[in-house]
Amino acid sequence: MKLFINNSPQQVEWEHNESVEALRQRIKEKPITIQMRKYGTFEQVGTIGNLPAEDHYISTLPGDIVLYNHNQIVIFYDEHAYHYTRLGRIIGKSKEEFYQLLGKEDILLTIYIN
């Protein structure tokens, strides 16, 4: 699966779980594009539609991609801890690069299979 933030490709290590597999099946039909919004001082959040979840209390790091409440995709640009289902992690960026990418304004997220 490919992930773009504001039309910029991101390198992602996806988890191997039921949530990611359900997302993969969904985007086989057509890519999804989600308007994400800043929430708090540590994350971008957008509605992805219901996916299976297996929430655990976890600590997140910048770049982590999680599912919240079965229907919200969250990408972190700072640390946080709560009950989430891990989806993946954007790799190859520093904390400052994550802040530049995610921390200044709302973003447009696109996920598709090539």
CSV table of N, CA and C in Angstrom, one decimal:
chain,number,residue,atom,x,y,z
A,1,MET,N,0.8,-1.2,0.0
A,1,MET,CA,0.0,0.0,0.0
A,1,MET,C,0.9,1.2,0.0
A,2,LYS,N,0.4,2.2,-0.7
A,2,LYS,CA,1.2,3.5,-0.8
A,2,LYS,C,0.4,4.6,0.0
A,3,LEU,N,1.1,5.4,0.7
A,3,LEU,CA,0.5,6.5,1.5
A,3,LEU,C,1.2,7.8,1.0
A,4,PHE,N,0.3,8.8,0.8
A,4,PHE,CA,0.7,10.1,0.4
A,4,PHE,C,0.2,11.1,1.4
A,5,ILE,N,1.0,12.1,1.8
A,5,ILE,CA,0.5,13.2,2.6
A,5,ILE,C,0.7,14.5,1.7
A,6,ASN,N,-0.4,15.2,1.5
A,6,ASN,CA,-0.4,16.3,0.6
A,6,ASN,C,0.4,16.0,-0.7
A,7,ASN,N,0.1,14.9,-1.3
A,7,ASN,CA,0.6,14.4,-2.6
A,7,ASN,C,2.1,14.1,-2.5
A,8,SER,N,2.7,14.0,-1.3
A,8,SER,CA,4.1,13.6,-1.1
A,8,SER,C,4.1,12.2,-0.6
A,9,PRO,N,4.8,11.3,-1.4
A,9,PRO,CA,4.9,9.9,-1.0
A,9,PRO,C,5.6,9.7,0.3
A,10,GLN,N,5.1,8.8,1.2
A,10,GLN,CA,5.8,8.5,2.5
A,10,GLN,C,6.1,7.0,2.5
A,11,GLN,N,7.3,6.7,3.1
A,11,GLN,CA,7.6,5.3,3.2
A,11,GLN,C,7.0,4.7,4.5
A,12,VAL,N,6.2,3.7,4.4
A,12,VAL,CA,5.5,3.1,5.5
A,12,VAL,C,5.8,1.7,5.7
A,13,GLU,N,6.0,1.3,7.0
A,13,GLU,CA,6.1,-0.1,7.4
A,13,GLU,C,4.7,-0.4,8.0
A,14,TRP,N,3.9,-1.2,7.2
A,14,TRP,CA,2.6,-1.6,7.7
A,14,TRP,C,2.6,-2.8,8.6
A,15,GLU,N,1.7,-2.8,9.6
A,15,GLU,CA,1.5,-3.9,10.5
A,15,GLU,C,0.9,-5.0,9.7
A,16,HIS,N,1.0,-6.2,10.3
A,16,HIS,CA,0.3,-7.4,9.7
A,16,HIS,C,-0.8,-7.8,10.7
A,17,ASN,N,-2.0,-7.2,10.5
A,17,ASN,CA,-3.1,-7.5,11.4
A,17,ASN,C,-4.4,-7.3,10.6
A,18,GLU,N,-5.5,-7.7,11.2
A,18,GLU,CA,-6.8,-7.7,10.6
A,18,GLU,C,-7.2,-6.3,10.1
A,19,SER,N,-6.9,-5.3,10.9
A,19,SER,CA,-7.2,-3.9,10.5
A,19,SER,C,-6.6,-3.5,9.2
A,20,VAL,N,-5.3,-3.8,9.1
A,20,VAL,CA,-4.5,-3.4,7.8
A,20,VAL,C,-5.0,-4.2,6.7
A,21,GLU,N,-5.3,-5.5,6.9
A,21,GLU,CA,-5.9,-6.3,5.8
A,21,GLU,C,-7.2,-5.8,5.3
A,22,ALA,N,-8.1,-5.4,6.3
A,22,ALA,CA,-9.4,-4.8,5.9
A,22,ALA,C,-9.2,-3.5,5.1
A,23,LEU,N,-8.2,-2.7,5.5
A,23,LEU,CA,-8.0,-1.5,4.8
A,23,LEU,C,-7.5,-1.8,3.4
A,24,ARG,N,-6.6,-2.8,3.3
A,24,ARG,CA,-6.0,-3.2,2.0
A,24,ARG,C,-7.2,-3.7,1.0
A,25,GLN,N,-8.1,-4.5,1.6
A,25,GLN,CA,-9.2,-4.9,0.8
A,25,GLN,C,-10.1,-3.8,0.3
A,26,ARG,N,-10.3,-2.8,1.2
A,26,ARG,CA,-11.1,-1.6,0.9
A,26,ARG,C,-10.5,-0.8,-0.3
A,27,ILE,N,-9.2,-0.6,-0.2
A,27,ILE,CA,-8.7,0.2,-1.3
A,27,ILE,C,-8.4,-0.5,-2.6
A,28,LYS,N,-8.6,-1.8,-2.6
A,28,LYS,CA,-8.5,-2.5,-3.9
A,28,LYS,C,-9.6,-2.0,-4.8
A,29,GLU,N,-10.8,-1.6,-4.2
A,29,GLU,CA,-11.9,-1.1,-5.0
A,29,GLU,C,-11.5,0.3,-5.6
A,30,LYS,N,-11.0,1.2,-4.7
A,30,LYS,CA,-10.6,2.5,-5.2
A,30,LYS,C,-9.8,3.1,-4.1
A,31,PRO,N,-8.9,4.0,-4.4
A,31,PRO,CA,-8.0,4.7,-3.4
A,31,PRO,C,-8.9,5.5,-2.4
A,32,ILE,N,-8.4,5.7,-1.2
A,32,ILE,CA,-9.2,6.6,-0.3
A,32,ILE,C,-8.4,7.9,-0.1
A,33,THR,N,-9.1,9.0,0.0
A,33,THR,CA,-8.5,10.3,0.3
A,33,THR,C,-9.3,10.8,1.5
A,34,ILE,N,-8.5,11.2,2.5
A,34,ILE,CA,-9.1,11.7,3.7
A,34,ILE,C,-8.6,13.1,4.1
A,35,GLN,N,-9.5,14.0,4.4
A,35,GLN,CA,-9.1,15.3,4.9
A,35,GLN,C,-8.8,15.1,6.4
A,36,MET,N,-7.5,15.3,6.8
A,36,MET,CA,-7.1,15.1,8.2
A,36,MET,C,-7.1,16.5,8.9
A,37,ARG,N,-7.3,16.5,10.2
A,37,ARG,CA,-7.3,17.7,10.9
A,37,ARG,C,-6.3,17.6,12.1
A,38,LYS,N,-5.7,18.7,12.4
A,38,LYS,CA,-4.8,18.7,13.6
A,38,LYS,C,-5.7,18.5,14.9
A,39,TYR,N,-5.3,17.7,15.8
A,39,TYR,CA,-6.0,17.6,17.1
A,39,TYR,C,-5.0,17.6,18.2
A,40,GLY,N,-5.2,18.5,19.1
A,40,GLY,CA,-4.2,18.6,20.2
A,40,GLY,C,-2.9,19.2,19.6
A,41,THR,N,-1.8,18.8,20.2
A,41,THR,CA,-0.5,19.3,19.8
A,41,THR,C,0.4,18.1,19.4
A,42,PHE,N,-0.3,17.0,18.9
A,42,PHE,CA,0.5,15.8,18.7
A,42,PHE,C,0.1,14.9,17.6
A,43,GLU,N,-1.1,15.2,16.9
A,43,GLU,CA,-1.6,14.3,15.9
A,43,GLU,C,-2.5,14.9,14.9
A,44,GLN,N,-2.6,14.2,13.8
A,44,GLN,CA,-3.6,14.5,12.7
A,44,GLN,C,-4.6,13.3,12.7
A,45,VAL,N,-5.9,13.7,12.6
A,45,VAL,CA,-7.0,12.7,12.7
A,45,VAL,C,-8.0,12.9,11.6
A,46,GLY,N,-8.4,11.7,11.0
A,46,GLY,CA,-9.4,11.8,9.9
A,46,GLY,C,-10.3,10.5,10.0
A,47,THR,N,-11.5,10.6,9.4
A,47,THR,CA,-12.5,9.5,9.4
A,47,THR,C,-12.1,8.6,8.2
A,48,ILE,N,-11.9,7.3,8.6
A,48,ILE,CA,-11.6,6.3,7.5
A,48,ILE,C,-12.7,5.3,7.3
A,49,GLY,N,-13.7,5.3,8.1
A,49,GLY,CA,-14.8,4.3,8.1
A,49,GLY,C,-14.5,3.2,9.0
A,50,ASN,N,-15.4,2.4,9.3
A,50,ASN,CA,-15.3,1.3,10.2
A,50,ASN,C,-14.3,0.2,9.7
A,51,LEU,N,-13.3,-0.1,10.6
A,51,LEU,CA,-12.4,-1.2,10.4
A,51,LEU,C,-12.3,-2.1,11.6
A,52,PRO,N,-12.0,-3.3,11.5
A,52,PRO,CA,-11.9,-4.1,12.7
A,52,PRO,C,-10.7,-3.6,13.6
A,53,ALA,N,-10.9,-3.6,14.9
A,53,ALA,CA,-9.9,-3.1,15.8
A,53,ALA,C,-9.5,-4.1,16.8
A,54,GLU,N,-8.3,-4.0,17.3
A,54,GLU,CA,-7.8,-4.8,18.4
A,54,GLU,C,-7.0,-3.8,19.3
A,55,ASP,N,-7.7,-2.9,20.0
A,55,ASP,CA,-7.1,-1.9,20.8
A,55,ASP,C,-6.3,-2.4,21.9
A,56,HIS,N,-5.1,-1.7,22.1
A,56,HIS,CA,-4.3,-1.9,23.3
A,56,HIS,C,-3.8,-0.6,23.8
A,57,TYR,N,-3.5,-0.5,25.0
A,57,TYR,CA,-2.9,0.8,25.5
A,57,TYR,C,-1.5,0.8,25.1
A,58,ILE,N,-1.1,1.8,24.2
A,58,ILE,CA,0.2,1.9,23.7
A,58,ILE,C,0.7,3.3,23.8
A,59,SER,N,2.0,3.4,23.8
A,59,SER,CA,2.7,4.7,23.6
A,59,SER,C,3.1,4.9,22.2
A,60,THR,N,2.8,6.0,21.6
A,60,THR,CA,3.1,6.3,20.2
A,60,THR,C,4.2,7.2,20.1
A,61,LEU,N,4.9,7.2,18.9
A,61,LEU,CA,6.0,8.0,18.6
A,61,LEU,C,5.7,8.8,17.3
A,62,PRO,N,6.4,9.8,17.0
A,62,PRO,CA,6.2,10.5,15.7
A,62,PRO,C,6.3,9.5,14.6
A,63,GLY,N,5.3,9.6,13.7
A,63,GLY,CA,5.3,8.7,12.5
A,63,GLY,C,4.3,7.5,12.7
A,64,ASP,N,3.9,7.2,13.9
A,64,ASP,CA,3.0,6.1,14.1
A,64,ASP,C,1.7,6.4,13.5
A,65,ILE,N,1.1,5.3,12.9
A,65,ILE,CA,-0.2,5.4,12.2
A,65,ILE,C,-1.1,4.4,13.0
A,66,VAL,N,-2.2,4.9,13.5
A,66,VAL,CA,-3.1,4.0,14.3
A,66,VAL,C,-4.5,4.2,14.0
A,67,LEU,N,-5.3,3.2,14.4
A,67,LEU,CA,-6.8,3.3,14.3
A,67,LEU,C,-7.4,3.6,15.7
A,68,TYR,N,-8.2,4.6,15.7
A,68,TYR,CA,-8.9,5.0,17.0
A,68,TYR,C,-10.4,4.8,16.8
A,69,ASN,N,-11.0,4.2,17.8
A,69,ASN,CA,-12.5,4.1,17.9
A,69,ASN,C,-13.1,3.4,16.6
A,70,HIS,N,-12.3,2.5,16.0
A,70,HIS,CA,-12.8,1.7,14.9
A,70,HIS,C,-12.9,2.5,13.6
A,71,ASN,N,-12.9,3.8,13.6
A,71,ASN,CA,-13.2,4.5,12.4
A,71,ASN,C,-12.4,5.8,12.2
A,72,GLN,N,-11.4,6.1,13.0
A,72,GLN,CA,-10.5,7.2,12.8
A,72,GLN,C,-9.1,6.8,12.6
A,73,ILE,N,-8.5,7.3,11.5
A,73,ILE,CA,-7.1,7.1,11.3
A,73,ILE,C,-6.3,8.3,11.9
A,74,VAL,N,-5.2,7.9,12.6
A,74,VAL,CA,-4.5,9.0,13.4
A,74,VAL,C,-3.0,8.8,13.0
A,75,ILE,N,-2.3,9.9,12.7
A,75,ILE,CA,-0.9,9.9,12.4
A,75,ILE,C,-0.3,10.9,13.4
A,76,PHE,N,0.7,10.5,14.1
A,76,PHE,CA,1.3,11.3,15.2
A,76,PHE,C,2.6,12.0,14.7
A,77,TYR,N,2.7,13.3,15.2
A,77,TYR,CA,3.9,14.0,15.0
A,77,TYR,C,4.6,14.3,16.3
A,78,ASP,N,4.0,13.8,17.4
A,78,ASP,CA,4.7,13.8,18.7
A,78,ASP,C,4.2,12.6,19.5
A,79,GLU,N,4.7,12.4,20.7
A,79,GLU,CA,4.4,11.3,21.5
A,79,GLU,C,3.0,11.4,22.2
A,80,HIS,N,2.4,10.2,22.4
A,80,HIS,CA,1.1,10.2,23.1
A,80,HIS,C,0.9,8.7,23.6
A,81,ALA,N,0.0,8.5,24.5
A,81,ALA,CA,-0.3,7.1,24.9
A,81,ALA,C,-1.9,7.1,25.1
A,82,TYR,N,-2.4,6.0,24.6
A,82,TYR,CA,-3.9,5.8,24.7
A,82,TYR,C,-4.2,4.4,24.1
A,83,HIS,N,-5.5,4.0,24.0
A,83,HIS,CA,-5.9,2.8,23.5
A,83,HIS,C,-6.1,2.9,22.0
A,84,TYR,N,-5.3,2.2,21.2
A,84,TYR,CA,-5.3,2.3,19.7
A,84,TYR,C,-5.0,0.9,19.2
A,85,THR,N,-5.3,0.7,17.9
A,85,THR,CA,-4.8,-0.4,17.1
A,85,THR,C,-3.8,0.1,16.1
A,86,ARG,N,-2.6,-0.5,16.2
A,86,ARG,CA,-1.5,-0.1,15.3
A,86,ARG,C,-1.8,-0.5,13.9
A,87,LEU,N,-1.5,0.5,13.0
A,87,LEU,CA,-1.7,0.2,11.5
A,87,LEU,C,-0.3,0.2,10.9
A,88,GLY,N,0.6,1.1,11.3
A,88,GLY,CA,1.9,1.1,10.7
A,88,GLY,C,2.7,2.3,11.2
A,89,ARG,N,3.8,2.6,10.5
A,89,ARG,CA,4.7,3.7,10.9
A,89,ARG,C,5.4,4.3,9.7
A,90,ILE,N,5.3,5.6,9.6
A,90,ILE,CA,6.1,6.3,8.5
A,90,ILE,C,7.5,6.2,9.0
A,91,ILE,N,8.5,5.9,8.1
A,91,ILE,CA,9.9,5.7,8.5
A,91,ILE,C,10.7,6.7,7.8
A,92,GLY,N,12.0,6.9,8.3
A,92,GLY,CA,13.0,7.6,7.6
A,92,GLY,C,12.9,9.1,7.8
A,93,LYS,N,12.2,9.6,8.9
A,93,LYS,CA,12.1,11.0,9.2
A,93,LYS,C,12.5,11.3,10.6
A,94,SER,N,13.0,12.5,10.9
A,94,SER,CA,13.3,12.9,12.2
A,94,SER,C,12.0,13.5,12.9
A,95,LYS,N,12.1,13.7,14.2
A,95,LYS,CA,10.9,14.3,14.9
A,95,LYS,C,10.6,15.7,14.3
A,96,GLU,N,11.6,16.4,14.0
A,96,GLU,CA,11.4,17.8,13.4
A,96,GLU,C,10.8,17.6,12.0
A,97,GLU,N,11.2,16.7,11.2
A,97,GLU,CA,10.6,16.5,9.9
A,97,GLU,C,9.1,16.1,10.0
A,98,PHE,N,8.8,15.3,11.0
A,98,PHE,CA,7.4,14.9,11.2
A,98,PHE,C,6.6,16.2,11.6
A,99,TYR,N,7.2,17.0,12.4
A,99,TYR,CA,6.5,18.3,12.8
A,99,TYR,C,6.2,19.1,11.6
A,100,GLN,N,7.2,19.3,10.7
A,100,GLN,CA,7.1,20.1,9.5
A,100,GLN,C,6.0,19.5,8.6
A,101,LEU,N,6.0,18.2,8.5
A,101,LEU,CA,5.0,17.5,7.6
A,101,LEU,C,3.6,17.5,8.2
A,102,LEU,N,3.4,17.4,9.5
A,102,LEU,CA,2.1,17.1,10.1
A,102,LEU,C,1.7,18.2,11.1
A,103,GLY,N,2.6,19.0,11.6
A,103,GLY,CA,2.2,19.8,12.8
A,103,GLY,C,1.8,21.2,12.5
A,104,LYS,N,1.8,21.6,11.3
A,104,LYS,CA,1.5,23.0,11.0
A,104,LYS,C,0.1,23.3,10.5
A,105,GLU,N,-0.4,22.4,9.7
A,105,GLU,CA,-1.8,22.6,9.1
A,105,GLU,C,-2.4,21.3,8.9
A,106,ASP,N,-3.7,21.4,8.6
A,106,ASP,CA,-4.5,20.2,8.2
A,106,ASP,C,-3.8,19.6,7.0
A,107,ILE,N,-4.0,18.3,6.8
A,107,ILE,CA,-3.4,17.6,5.6
A,107,ILE,C,-4.4,16.8,4.9
A,108,LEU,N,-4.0,16.4,3.7
A,108,LEU,CA,-4.8,15.5,2.8
A,108,LEU,C,-4.0,14.2,2.7
A,109,LEU,N,-4.7,13.1,3.2
A,109,LEU,CA,-4.1,11.8,3.2
A,109,LEU,C,-4.7,10.9,2.1
A,110,THR,N,-3.8,10.3,1.3
A,110,THR,CA,-4.3,9.3,0.3
A,110,THR,C,-3.6,8.0,0.5
A,111,ILE,N,-4.4,6.9,0.4
A,111,ILE,CA,-3.8,5.6,0.5
A,111,ILE,C,-4.4,4.8,-0.7
A,112,TYR,N,-3.5,4.1,-1.4
A,112,TYR,CA,-3.9,3.3,-2.5
A,112,TYR,C,-3.0,2.1,-2.7
A,113,ILE,N,-3.4,1.2,-3.6
A,113,ILE,CA,-2.5,0.1,-4.0
A,113,ILE,C,-2.2,0.3,-5.4
A,114,ASN,N,-0.9,0.2,-5.7
A,114,ASN,CA,-0.4,0.4,-7.1
A,114,ASN,C,-0.5,-0.9,-7.9
